[in-house]
Coordinates of C-alpha atoms and ligand atoms in Angstrom, one line a residue:
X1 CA 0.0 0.0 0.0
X2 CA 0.9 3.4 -1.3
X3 CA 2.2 5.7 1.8
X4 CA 1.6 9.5 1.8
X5 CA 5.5 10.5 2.7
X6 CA 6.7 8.2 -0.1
X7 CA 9.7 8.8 -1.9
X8 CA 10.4 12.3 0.4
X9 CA 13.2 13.4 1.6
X10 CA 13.1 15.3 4.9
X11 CA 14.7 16.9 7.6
X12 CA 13.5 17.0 11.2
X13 CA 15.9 19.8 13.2
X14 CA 15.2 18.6 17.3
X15 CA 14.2 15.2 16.0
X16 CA 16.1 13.1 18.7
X17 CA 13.2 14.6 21.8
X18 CA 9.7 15.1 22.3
X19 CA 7.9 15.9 19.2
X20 CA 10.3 16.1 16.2
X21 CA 11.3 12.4 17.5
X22 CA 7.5 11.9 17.0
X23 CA 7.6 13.7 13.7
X24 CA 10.7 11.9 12.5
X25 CA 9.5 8.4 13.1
X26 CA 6.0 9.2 11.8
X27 CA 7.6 10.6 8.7
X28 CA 10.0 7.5 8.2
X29 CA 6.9 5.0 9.0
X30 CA 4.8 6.7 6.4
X31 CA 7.4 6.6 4.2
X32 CA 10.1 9.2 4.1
X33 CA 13.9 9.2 4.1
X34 CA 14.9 11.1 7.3
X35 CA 17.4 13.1 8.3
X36 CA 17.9 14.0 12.4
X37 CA 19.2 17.5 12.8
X38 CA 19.9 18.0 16.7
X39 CA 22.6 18.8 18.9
X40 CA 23.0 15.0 20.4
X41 CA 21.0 11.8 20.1
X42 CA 20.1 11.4 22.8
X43 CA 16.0 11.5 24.2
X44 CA 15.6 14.0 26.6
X45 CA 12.9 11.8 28.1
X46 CA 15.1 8.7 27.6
X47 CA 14.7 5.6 25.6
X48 CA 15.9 4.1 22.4
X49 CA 17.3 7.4 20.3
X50 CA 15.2 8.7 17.2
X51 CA 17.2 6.4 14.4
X52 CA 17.4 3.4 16.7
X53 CA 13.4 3.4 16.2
X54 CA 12.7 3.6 12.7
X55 CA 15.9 1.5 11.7
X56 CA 14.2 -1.2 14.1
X57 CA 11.0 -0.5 12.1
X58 CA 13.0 -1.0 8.7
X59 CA 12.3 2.5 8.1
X60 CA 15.8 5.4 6.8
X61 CA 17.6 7.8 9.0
X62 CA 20.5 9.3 9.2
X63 CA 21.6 11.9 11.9
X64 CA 23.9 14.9 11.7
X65 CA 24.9 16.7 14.6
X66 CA 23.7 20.2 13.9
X67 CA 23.3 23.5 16.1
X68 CA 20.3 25.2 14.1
X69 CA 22.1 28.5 15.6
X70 CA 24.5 28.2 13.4
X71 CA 24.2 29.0 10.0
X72 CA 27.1 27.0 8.8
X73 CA 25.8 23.5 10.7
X74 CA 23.2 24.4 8.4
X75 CA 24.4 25.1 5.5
X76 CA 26.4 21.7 5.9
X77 CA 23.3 20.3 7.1
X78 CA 21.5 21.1 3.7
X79 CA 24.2 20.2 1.4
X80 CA 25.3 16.9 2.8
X81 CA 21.2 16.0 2.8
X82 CA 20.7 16.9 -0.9
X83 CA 24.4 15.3 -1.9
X84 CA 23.4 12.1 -0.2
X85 CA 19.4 11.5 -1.6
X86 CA 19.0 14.3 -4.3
X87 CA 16.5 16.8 -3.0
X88 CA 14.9 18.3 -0.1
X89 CA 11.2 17.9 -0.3
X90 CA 10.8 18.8 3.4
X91 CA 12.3 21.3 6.1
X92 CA 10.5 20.7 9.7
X93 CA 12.1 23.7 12.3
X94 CA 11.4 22.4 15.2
X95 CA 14.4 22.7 17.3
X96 CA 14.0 25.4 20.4
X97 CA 14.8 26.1 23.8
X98 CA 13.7 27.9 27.0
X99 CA 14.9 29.7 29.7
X100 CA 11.6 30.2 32.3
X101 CA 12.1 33.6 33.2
X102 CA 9.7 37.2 32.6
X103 CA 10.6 40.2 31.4
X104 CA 13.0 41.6 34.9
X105 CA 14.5 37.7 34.9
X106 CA 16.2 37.4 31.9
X107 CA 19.5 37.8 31.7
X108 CA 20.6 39.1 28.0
X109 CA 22.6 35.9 27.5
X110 CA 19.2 34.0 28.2
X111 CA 17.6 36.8 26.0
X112 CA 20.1 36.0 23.2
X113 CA 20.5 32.1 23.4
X114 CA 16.6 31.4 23.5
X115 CA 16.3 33.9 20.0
X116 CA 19.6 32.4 18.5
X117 CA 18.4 28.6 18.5
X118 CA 14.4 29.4 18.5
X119 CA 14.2 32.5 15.8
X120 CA 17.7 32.6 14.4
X121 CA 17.8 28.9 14.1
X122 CA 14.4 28.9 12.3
X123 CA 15.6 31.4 9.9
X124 CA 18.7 29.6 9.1
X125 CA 16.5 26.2 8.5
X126 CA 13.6 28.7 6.1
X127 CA 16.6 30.3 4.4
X128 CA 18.5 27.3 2.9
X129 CA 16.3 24.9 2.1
X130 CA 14.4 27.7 0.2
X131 CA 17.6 28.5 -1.5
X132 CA 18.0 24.5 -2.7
X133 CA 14.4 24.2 -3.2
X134 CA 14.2 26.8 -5.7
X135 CA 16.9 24.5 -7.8
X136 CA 14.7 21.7 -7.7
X137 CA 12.0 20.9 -10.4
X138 CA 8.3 20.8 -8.6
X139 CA 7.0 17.0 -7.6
X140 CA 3.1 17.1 -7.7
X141 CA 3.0 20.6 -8.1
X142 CA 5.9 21.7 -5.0
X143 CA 9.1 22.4 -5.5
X144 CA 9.6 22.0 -1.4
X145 CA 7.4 22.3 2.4
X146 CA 8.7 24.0 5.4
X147 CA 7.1 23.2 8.1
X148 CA 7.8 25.9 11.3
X149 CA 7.0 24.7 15.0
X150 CA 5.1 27.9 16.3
X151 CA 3.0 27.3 19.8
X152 CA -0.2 28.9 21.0
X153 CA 2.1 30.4 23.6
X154 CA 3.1 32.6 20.7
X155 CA -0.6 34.3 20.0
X156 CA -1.3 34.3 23.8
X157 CA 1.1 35.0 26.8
X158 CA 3.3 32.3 27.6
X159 CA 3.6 32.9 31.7
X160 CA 7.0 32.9 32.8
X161 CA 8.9 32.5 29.5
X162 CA 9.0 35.8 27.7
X163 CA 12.0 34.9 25.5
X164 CA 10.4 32.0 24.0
X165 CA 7.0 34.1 23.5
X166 CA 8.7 36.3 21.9
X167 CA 10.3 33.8 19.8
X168 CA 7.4 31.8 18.8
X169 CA 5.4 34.8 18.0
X170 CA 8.1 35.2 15.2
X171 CA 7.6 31.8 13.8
X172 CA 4.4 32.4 13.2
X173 CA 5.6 35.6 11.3
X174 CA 7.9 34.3 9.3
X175 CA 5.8 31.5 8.2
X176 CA 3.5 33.5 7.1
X177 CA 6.0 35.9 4.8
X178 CA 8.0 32.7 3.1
X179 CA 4.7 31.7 1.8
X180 CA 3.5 34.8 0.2
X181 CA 7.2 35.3 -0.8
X182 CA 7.8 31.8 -1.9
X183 CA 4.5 30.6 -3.6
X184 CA 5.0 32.0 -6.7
X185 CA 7.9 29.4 -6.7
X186 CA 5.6 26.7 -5.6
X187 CA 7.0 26.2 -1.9
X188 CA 4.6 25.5 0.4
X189 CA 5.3 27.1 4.5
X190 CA 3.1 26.1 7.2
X191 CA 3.8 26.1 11.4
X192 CA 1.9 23.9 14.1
X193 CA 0.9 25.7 17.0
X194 CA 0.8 23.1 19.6
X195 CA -0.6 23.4 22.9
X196 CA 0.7 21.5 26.3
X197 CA 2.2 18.4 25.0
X198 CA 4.0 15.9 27.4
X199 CA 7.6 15.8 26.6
X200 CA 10.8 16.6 28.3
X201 CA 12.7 15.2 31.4
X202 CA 10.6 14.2 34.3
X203 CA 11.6 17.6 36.4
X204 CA 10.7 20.5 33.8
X205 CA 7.9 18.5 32.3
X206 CA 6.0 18.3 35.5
X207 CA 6.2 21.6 37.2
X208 CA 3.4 21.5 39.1
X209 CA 2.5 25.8 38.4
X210 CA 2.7 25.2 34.6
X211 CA 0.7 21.8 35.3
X212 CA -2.1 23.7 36.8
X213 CA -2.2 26.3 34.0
X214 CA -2.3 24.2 31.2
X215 CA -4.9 21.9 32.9
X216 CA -7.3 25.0 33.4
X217 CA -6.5 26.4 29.6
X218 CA -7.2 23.1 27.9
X219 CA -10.8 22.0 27.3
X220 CA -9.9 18.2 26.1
X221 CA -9.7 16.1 29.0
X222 CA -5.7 14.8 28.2
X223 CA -2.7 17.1 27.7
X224 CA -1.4 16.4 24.2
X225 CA 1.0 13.4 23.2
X226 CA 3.9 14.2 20.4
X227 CA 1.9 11.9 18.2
X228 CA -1.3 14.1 18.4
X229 CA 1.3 17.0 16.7
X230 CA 3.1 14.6 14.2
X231 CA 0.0 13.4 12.7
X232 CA -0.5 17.3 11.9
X233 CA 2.9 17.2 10.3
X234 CA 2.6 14.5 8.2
X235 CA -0.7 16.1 6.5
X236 CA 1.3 19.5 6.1
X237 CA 4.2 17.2 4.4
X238 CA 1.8 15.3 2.2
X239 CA 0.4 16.0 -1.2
X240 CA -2.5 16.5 0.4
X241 CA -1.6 19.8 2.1
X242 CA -0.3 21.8 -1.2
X243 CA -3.2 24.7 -1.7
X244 CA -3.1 25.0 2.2
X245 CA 0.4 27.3 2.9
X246 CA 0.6 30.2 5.4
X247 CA -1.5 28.5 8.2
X248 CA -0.9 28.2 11.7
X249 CA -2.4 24.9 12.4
X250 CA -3.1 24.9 15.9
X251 CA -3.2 21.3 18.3
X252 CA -4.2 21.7 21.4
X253 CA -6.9 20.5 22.3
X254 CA -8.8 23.8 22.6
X255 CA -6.7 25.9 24.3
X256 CA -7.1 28.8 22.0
X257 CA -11.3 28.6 21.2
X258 CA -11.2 29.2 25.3
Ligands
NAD301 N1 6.0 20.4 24.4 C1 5.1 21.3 24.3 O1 4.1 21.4 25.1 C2 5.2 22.4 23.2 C3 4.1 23.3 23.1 C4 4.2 24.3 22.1 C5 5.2 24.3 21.2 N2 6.2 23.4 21.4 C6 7.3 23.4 20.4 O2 7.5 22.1 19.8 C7 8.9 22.0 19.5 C8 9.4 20.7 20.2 O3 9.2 20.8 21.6 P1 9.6 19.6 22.6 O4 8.7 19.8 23.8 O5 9.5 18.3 21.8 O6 11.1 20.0 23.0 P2 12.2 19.2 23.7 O7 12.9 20.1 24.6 O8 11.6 17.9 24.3 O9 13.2 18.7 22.5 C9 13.9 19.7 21.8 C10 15.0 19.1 21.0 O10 15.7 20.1 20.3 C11 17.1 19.9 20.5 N3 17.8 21.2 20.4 C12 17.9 22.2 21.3 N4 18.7 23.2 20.9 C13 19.1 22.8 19.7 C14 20.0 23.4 18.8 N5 20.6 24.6 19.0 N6 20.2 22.8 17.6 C15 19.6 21.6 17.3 N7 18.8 21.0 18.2 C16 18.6 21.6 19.4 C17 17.3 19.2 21.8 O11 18.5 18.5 21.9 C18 16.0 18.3 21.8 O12 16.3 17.1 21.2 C19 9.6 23.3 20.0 O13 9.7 24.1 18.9 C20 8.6 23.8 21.0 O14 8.7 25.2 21.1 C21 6.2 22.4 22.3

């Protein structure tokens, strides 16, 4: 049976944690070549890494260490991707960090290092694989998908992390401008707003304050799994998705109709 990923070559930046692990073995198991982009392999919650798991599953991956800061990790990135399986039909920024302070908290190294991996990092990812997807012929009408992680904490206020507010705000932003820029070129630019989703190491994931808020903000009766946000990518990455570009897709599970 036919699977929608198929014959696609993507990379997943933060693919060895949380949800881009989710992504990347979603992507591989419907049918995808993959290609890890993160700092180290190994889960932040534990377990078997990100390639372990779809290698298992007879699935493709390769991982190269990358810090999405840089824009020479990704410019390597890119060009050892496209050397090594011919295109890049999909670019999924998801990499980010956090620091957990307001406004009076953060330190302007926190300030910088949250913008230089969440914002800088996504603009990096945007701006080279546009620049090789425009030298690639169009494959059922794209030439390439990006695919930007936003959160809803970047339409509403994210308590306690202004930084990364700040910084998801921008994704959404930029998502938005690639595609009207881009889509006369045929590449398609979408984000995925999630809302709480259990990842992380046991400690950070269960601060009981951030608990409480997310319980009382979300209207479905579970926080959200990786899955619940991977199943959103693969849709965005499929033929399916291609009239639909500029959208903030948002998952979780009501938060933002509240
Ligand atoms: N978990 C949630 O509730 C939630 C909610 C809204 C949005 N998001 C967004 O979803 C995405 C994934 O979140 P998560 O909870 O899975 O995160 P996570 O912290 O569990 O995993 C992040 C991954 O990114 C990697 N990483 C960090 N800095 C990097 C860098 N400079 N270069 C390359 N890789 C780097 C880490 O090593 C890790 O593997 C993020 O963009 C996050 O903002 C998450």
């Amino acid at each position: 049976m036919p699977h929608p990923l198929d014959g696609k070559v993507a990379i997943v930046t933060g693919a060895s944690s949380g949800i881009g692990r989710a992504i990347a073995t979603s992507f591989a198991a419907e049918g995808a070549t993959v290609v890890i982009a993160d700092l180290t392999t190994e889960p932040v919650e534990g377990g078997e890494s990100t390639m372990g798991i779809i290698t298992r599953a007879g699935g493709t991956a390769s991982f190269v260490k990358t810090d999405v800061g840089r824009w020479e990790e990704i410019d390597a990135l890119i060009t050892q991707t496209v050397e090594r399986h011919g295109r890049l039909d999909v670019m999924v920024n998801n990499a980010a960090t956090y620091s957990g302070t307001g406004l009076l908290e953060t330190s302007g190294a926190q300030w910088d290092e949250v913008l230089r991996v969440n914002l800088t990092g996504m603009f990096n990812g945007c701006k080279r694989a546009v620049q090789q997807m425009l030298t690639q012929e169009p494959r059922n009408e794209a030439r390439g998908r990006l695919i930007n992680l936003g959160s809803q904490q970047g339409i509403v206020t994210c308590p306690g992390d202004t930084p990364y507010g700040v910084s998801k705000a921008g994704a959404i932003y930029i998502t938005r401008q690639i595609a009207v820029d881009y889509a006369k070129d045929l590449i398609v630019c979408n984000c995925i707003s999630p809302g709480k989703i259990v990842t992380g190491a046991a400690g950070l994931a269960q601060d009981p304050a951030r608990l409480e808020n997310a319980r009382r903000r979300t209207p479905w009766p579970r926080f959200g799994r990786p899955e619940d946000v991977a199943n959103a990518a693969v849709f965005l990455a499929s033929d399916r998705a291609t009239f639909i570009t500029g959208s903030n897709l948002v998952v979780d599970g009501g938060w933002l109709a509240g």
